[in-house]
Tab-separated table of C-alpha atoms and ligand atoms in Angstrom:
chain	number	residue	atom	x	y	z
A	8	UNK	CA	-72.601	-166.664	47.355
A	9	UNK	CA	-70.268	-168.815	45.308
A	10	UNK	CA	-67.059	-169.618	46.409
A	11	UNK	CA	-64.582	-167.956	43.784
A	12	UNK	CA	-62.650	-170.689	41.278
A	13	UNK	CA	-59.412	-171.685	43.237
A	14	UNK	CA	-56.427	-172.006	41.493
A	15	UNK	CA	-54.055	-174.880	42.658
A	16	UNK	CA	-50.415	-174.833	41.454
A	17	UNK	CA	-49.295	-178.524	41.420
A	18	UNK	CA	-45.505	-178.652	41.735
A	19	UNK	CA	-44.302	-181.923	41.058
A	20	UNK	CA	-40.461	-180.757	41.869
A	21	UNK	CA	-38.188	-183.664	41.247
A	22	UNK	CA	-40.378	-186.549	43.050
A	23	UNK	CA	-39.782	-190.284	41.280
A	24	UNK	CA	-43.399	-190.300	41.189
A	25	UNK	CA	-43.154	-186.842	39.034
A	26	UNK	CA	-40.980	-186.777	36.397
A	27	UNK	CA	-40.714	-188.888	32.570
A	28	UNK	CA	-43.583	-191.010	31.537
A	29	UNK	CA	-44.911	-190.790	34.680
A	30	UNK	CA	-44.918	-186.977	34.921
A	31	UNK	CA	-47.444	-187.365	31.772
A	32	UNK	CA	-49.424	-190.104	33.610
A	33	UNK	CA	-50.456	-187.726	36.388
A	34	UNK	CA	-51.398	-184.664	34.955
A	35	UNK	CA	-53.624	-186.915	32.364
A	36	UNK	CA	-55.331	-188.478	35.864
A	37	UNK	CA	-55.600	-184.669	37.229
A	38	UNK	CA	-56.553	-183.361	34.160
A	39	UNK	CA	-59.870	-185.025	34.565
A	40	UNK	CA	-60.244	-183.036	37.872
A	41	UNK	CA	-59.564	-179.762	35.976
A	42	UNK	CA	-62.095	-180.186	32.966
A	43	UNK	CA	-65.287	-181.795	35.112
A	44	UNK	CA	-64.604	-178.898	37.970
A	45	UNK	CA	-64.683	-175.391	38.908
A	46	UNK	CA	-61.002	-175.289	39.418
A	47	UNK	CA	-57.894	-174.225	37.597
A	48	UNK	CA	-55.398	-176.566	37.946
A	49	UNK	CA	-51.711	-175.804	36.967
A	50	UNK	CA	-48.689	-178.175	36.433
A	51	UNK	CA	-45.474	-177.178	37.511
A	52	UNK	CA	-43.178	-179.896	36.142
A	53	UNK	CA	-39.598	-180.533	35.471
A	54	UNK	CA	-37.982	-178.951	32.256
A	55	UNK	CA	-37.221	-181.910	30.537
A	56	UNK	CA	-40.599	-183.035	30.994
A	57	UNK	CA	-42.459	-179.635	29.399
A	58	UNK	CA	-42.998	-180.650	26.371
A	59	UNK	CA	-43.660	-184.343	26.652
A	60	UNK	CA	-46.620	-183.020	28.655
A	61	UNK	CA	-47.445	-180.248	27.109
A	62	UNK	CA	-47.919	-182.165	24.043
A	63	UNK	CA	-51.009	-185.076	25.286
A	64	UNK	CA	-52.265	-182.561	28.115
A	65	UNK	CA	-54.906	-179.529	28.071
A	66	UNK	CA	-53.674	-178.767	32.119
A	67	UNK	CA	-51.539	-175.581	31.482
A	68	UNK	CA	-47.683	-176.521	32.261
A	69	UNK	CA	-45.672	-174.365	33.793
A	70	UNK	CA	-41.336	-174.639	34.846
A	71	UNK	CA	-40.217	-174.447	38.167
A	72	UNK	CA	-37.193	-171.982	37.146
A	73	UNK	CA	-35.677	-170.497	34.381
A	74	UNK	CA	-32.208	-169.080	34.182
A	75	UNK	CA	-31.206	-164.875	32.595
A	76	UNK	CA	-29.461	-166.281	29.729
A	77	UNK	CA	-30.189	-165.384	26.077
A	78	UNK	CA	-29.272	-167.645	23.356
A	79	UNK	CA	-25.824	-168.261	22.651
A	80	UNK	CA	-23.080	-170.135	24.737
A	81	UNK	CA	-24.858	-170.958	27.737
A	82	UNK	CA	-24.119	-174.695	28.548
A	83	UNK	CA	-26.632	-176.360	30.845
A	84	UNK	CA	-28.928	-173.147	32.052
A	85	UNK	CA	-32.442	-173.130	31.295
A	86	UNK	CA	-33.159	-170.993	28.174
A	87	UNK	CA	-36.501	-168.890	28.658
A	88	UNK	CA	-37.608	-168.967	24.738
A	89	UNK	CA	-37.477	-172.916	25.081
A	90	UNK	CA	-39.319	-173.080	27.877
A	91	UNK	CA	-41.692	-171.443	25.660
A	92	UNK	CA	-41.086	-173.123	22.616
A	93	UNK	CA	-41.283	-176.469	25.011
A	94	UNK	CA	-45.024	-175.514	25.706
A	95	UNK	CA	-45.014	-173.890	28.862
A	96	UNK	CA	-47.600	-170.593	29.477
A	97	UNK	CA	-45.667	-169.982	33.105
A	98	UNK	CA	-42.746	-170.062	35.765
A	99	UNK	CA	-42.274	-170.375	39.240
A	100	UNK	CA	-39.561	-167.787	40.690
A	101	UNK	CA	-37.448	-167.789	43.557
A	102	UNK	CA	-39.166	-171.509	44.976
A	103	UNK	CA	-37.494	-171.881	48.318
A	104	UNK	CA	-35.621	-174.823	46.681
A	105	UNK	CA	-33.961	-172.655	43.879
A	106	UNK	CA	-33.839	-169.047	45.370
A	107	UNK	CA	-32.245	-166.179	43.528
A	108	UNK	CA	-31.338	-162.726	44.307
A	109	UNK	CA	-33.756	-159.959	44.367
A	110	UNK	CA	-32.342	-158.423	41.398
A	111	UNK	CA	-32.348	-161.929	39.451
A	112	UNK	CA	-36.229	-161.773	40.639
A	113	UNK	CA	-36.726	-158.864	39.208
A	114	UNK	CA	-35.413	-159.272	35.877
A	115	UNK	CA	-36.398	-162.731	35.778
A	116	UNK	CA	-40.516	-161.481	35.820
A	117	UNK	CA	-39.505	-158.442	33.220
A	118	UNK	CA	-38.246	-161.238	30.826
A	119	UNK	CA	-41.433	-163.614	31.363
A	120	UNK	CA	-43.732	-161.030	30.859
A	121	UNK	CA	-42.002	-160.189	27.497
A	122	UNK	CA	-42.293	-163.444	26.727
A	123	UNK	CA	-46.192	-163.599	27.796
A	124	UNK	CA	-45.437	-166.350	30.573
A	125	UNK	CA	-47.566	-166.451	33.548
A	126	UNK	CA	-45.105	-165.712	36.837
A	127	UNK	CA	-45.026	-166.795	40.106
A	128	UNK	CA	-43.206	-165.392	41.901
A	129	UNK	CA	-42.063	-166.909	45.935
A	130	UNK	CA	-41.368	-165.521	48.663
A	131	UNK	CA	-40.472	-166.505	52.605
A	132	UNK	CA	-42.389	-163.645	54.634
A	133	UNK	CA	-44.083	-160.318	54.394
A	134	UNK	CA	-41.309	-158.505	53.840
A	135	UNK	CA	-40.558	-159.817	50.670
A	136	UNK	CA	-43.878	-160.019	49.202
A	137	UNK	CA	-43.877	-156.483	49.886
A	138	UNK	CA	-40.748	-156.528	48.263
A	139	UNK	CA	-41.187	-158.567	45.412
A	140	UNK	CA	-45.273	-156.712	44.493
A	141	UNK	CA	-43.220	-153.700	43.447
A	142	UNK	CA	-42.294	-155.998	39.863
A	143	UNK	CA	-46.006	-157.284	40.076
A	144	UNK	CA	-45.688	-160.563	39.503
A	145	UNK	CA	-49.262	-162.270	38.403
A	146	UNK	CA	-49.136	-164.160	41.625
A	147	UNK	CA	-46.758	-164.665	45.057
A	148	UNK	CA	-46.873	-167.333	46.577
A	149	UNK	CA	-46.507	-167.397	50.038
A	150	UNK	CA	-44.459	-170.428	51.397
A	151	UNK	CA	-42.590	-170.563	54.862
A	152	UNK	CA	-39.964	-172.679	53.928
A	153	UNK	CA	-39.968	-174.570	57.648
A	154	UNK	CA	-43.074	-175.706	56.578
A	155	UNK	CA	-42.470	-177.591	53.480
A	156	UNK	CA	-42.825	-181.040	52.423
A	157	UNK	CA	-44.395	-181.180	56.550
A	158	UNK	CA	-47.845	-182.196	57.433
A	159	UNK	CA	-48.903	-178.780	59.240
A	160	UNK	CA	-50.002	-176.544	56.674
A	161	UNK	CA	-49.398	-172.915	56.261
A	162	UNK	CA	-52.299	-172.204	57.078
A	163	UNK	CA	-52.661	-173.475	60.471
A	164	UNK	CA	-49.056	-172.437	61.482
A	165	UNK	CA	-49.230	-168.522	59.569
A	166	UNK	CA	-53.099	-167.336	59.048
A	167	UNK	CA	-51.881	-164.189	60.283
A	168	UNK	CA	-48.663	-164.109	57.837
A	169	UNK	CA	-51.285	-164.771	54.930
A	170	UNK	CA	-53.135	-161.531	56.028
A	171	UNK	CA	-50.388	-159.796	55.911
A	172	UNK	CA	-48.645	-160.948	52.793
A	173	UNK	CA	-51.989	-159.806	51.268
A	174	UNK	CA	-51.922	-156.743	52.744
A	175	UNK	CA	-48.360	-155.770	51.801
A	176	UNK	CA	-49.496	-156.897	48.398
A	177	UNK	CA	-52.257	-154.658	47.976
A	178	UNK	CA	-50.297	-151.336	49.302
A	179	UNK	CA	-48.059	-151.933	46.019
A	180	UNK	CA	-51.231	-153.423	43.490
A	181	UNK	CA	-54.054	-154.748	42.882
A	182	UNK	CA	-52.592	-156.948	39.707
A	183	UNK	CA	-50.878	-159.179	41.647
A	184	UNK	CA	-53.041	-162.189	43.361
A	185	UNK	CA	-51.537	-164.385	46.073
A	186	UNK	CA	-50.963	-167.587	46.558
A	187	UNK	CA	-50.189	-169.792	49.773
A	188	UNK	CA	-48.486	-173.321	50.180
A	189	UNK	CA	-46.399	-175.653	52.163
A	190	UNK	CA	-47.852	-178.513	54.069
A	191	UNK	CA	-50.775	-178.096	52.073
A	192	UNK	CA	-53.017	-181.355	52.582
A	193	UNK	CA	-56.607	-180.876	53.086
A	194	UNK	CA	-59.491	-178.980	51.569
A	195	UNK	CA	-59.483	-177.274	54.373
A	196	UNK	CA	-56.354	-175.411	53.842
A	197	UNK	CA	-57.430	-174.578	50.776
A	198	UNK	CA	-60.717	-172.885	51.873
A	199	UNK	CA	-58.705	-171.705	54.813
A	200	UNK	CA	-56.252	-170.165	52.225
A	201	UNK	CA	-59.192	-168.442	50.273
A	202	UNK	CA	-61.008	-167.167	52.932
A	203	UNK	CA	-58.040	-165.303	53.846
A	204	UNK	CA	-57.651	-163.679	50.361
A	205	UNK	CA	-55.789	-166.122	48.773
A	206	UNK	CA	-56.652	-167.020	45.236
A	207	UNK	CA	-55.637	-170.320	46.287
A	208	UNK	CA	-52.199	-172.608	46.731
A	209	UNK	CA	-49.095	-173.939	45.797
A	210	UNK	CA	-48.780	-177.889	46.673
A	211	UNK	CA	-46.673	-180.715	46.021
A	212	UNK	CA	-46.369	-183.524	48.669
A	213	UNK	CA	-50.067	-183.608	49.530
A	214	UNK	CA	-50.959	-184.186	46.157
A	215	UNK	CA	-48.152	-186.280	44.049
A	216	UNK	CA	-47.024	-187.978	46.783
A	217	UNK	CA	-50.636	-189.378	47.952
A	218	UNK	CA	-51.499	-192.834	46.933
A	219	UNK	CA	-54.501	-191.215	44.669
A	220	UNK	CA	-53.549	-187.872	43.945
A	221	UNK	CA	-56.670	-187.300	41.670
A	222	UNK	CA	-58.790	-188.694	44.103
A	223	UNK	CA	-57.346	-186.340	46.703
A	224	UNK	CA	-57.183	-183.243	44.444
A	225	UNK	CA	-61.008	-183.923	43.776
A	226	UNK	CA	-62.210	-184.350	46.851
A	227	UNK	CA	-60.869	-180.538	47.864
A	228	UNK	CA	-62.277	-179.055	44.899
A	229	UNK	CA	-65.739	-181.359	44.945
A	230	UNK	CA	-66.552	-179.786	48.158
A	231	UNK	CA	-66.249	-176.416	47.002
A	232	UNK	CA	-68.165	-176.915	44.247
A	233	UNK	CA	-70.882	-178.789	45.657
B	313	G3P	O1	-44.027	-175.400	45.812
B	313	G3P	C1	-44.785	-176.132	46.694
B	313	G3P	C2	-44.024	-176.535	47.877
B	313	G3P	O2	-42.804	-176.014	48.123
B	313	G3P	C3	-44.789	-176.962	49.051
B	313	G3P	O3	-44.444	-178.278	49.180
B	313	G3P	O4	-44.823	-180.585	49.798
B	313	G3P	O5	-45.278	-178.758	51.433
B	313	G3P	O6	-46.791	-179.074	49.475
B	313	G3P	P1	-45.394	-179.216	50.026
């Protein structure tokens, strides 16, 4: 049987490596990855870079937060229509580097949907992906925040947490899909990931940071392909 088409979230968070003209460089070097392979490949970049990328890239763009504010006098908080407008088709909510309340959560995937944006939503544990499936979200993304930016992988440290996230997730819906990340670096975690139930993960480190990142994202998807 074939192995279902992963999707990998790439968040390039605030890296040097990641953001301006170089932001654009990458995705066009993992781009390649995404069109010759069965993969989806998503990038999660800065705001200010949306819609320099957007515009040279066919890699769907997503931001890595956007703020409740409407238009009007809201100095310095990320607008969701121009994070549309910008190019982007999604949003990550609630990273572990940017958390908000649950009610903020809440809202924040009521307003995306409106606005036909992809959402991601992430959470800590089980309890709140149990928590958070009740606003179902397209995906949740697992990510023990201990874990992050580290070299053991979620999936070595939590297999059993992954289960269960999926489980709690599936009591509340079958719409939402999950995700799983932090210390993400090998195919292996990824098939690990998606053996487990995931639909596949949420990475930065092991893939911007890596002296080759489209050689590395390749060689995780190649396998699974091959
Ligand atoms: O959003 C992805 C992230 O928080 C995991 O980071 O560097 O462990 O892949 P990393």
């Amino acid at each position: 049987m074939k192995t279902p088409r992963p999707l990998i979230i790439i968040n390039f968070k605030a890296y040097s490596e990641t953001t301006g003209a170089k932001a654009s460089a990458l995705v066009k070097s993992l781009e390649a990855v995404y069109l010759n392979y069965r993969v989806d490949v998503i990038a999660a970049v800065q705001t200010a870079d949306i819609y320099r990328i957007a515009q040279v890239s066919k890699t769907p763009v997503f931001a890595q937060h956007m703020d409740l504010i409407g238009p009007g006098a809201n100095t310095g908080f990320i607008l969701p229509e121009s994070v549309v407008d910008a190019g982007a088709s999604g949003v990550l909510i609630n990273h572990a580097e940017h958390q908000v309340p649950m009610d903020t959560i809440e809202k924040t995937v009521e307003r995306a949907k409106k606005l036909k944006l992809t959402t991601v939503v992430c959470v800590a544990d089980a309890a709140q992906a149990k928590a958070v499936a009740v606003f179902e979200p397209d995906y949740i993304a697992f990510e023990p925040p201990e874990l992050i930016g580290g070299d053991i992988s979620v999936s070595t440290a939590k297999p059993e947490v992954i289960t269960e996230c999926l489980k709690k997730i599936r009591l509340t819906t079958i719409k939402t899909e999950l995700l799983v990340g932090a210390g993400v670096k090998t195919r292996k975690d990824l098939e690990i990931s998606m053996r487990l139930g995931a639909k596949g993960v949420l990475v930065a480190s092991g893939i911007v940071c890596a002296k080759n990142p489209a050689e590395v994202l390749m060689s995780w998807v190649a396998e699974i392909n091959g």
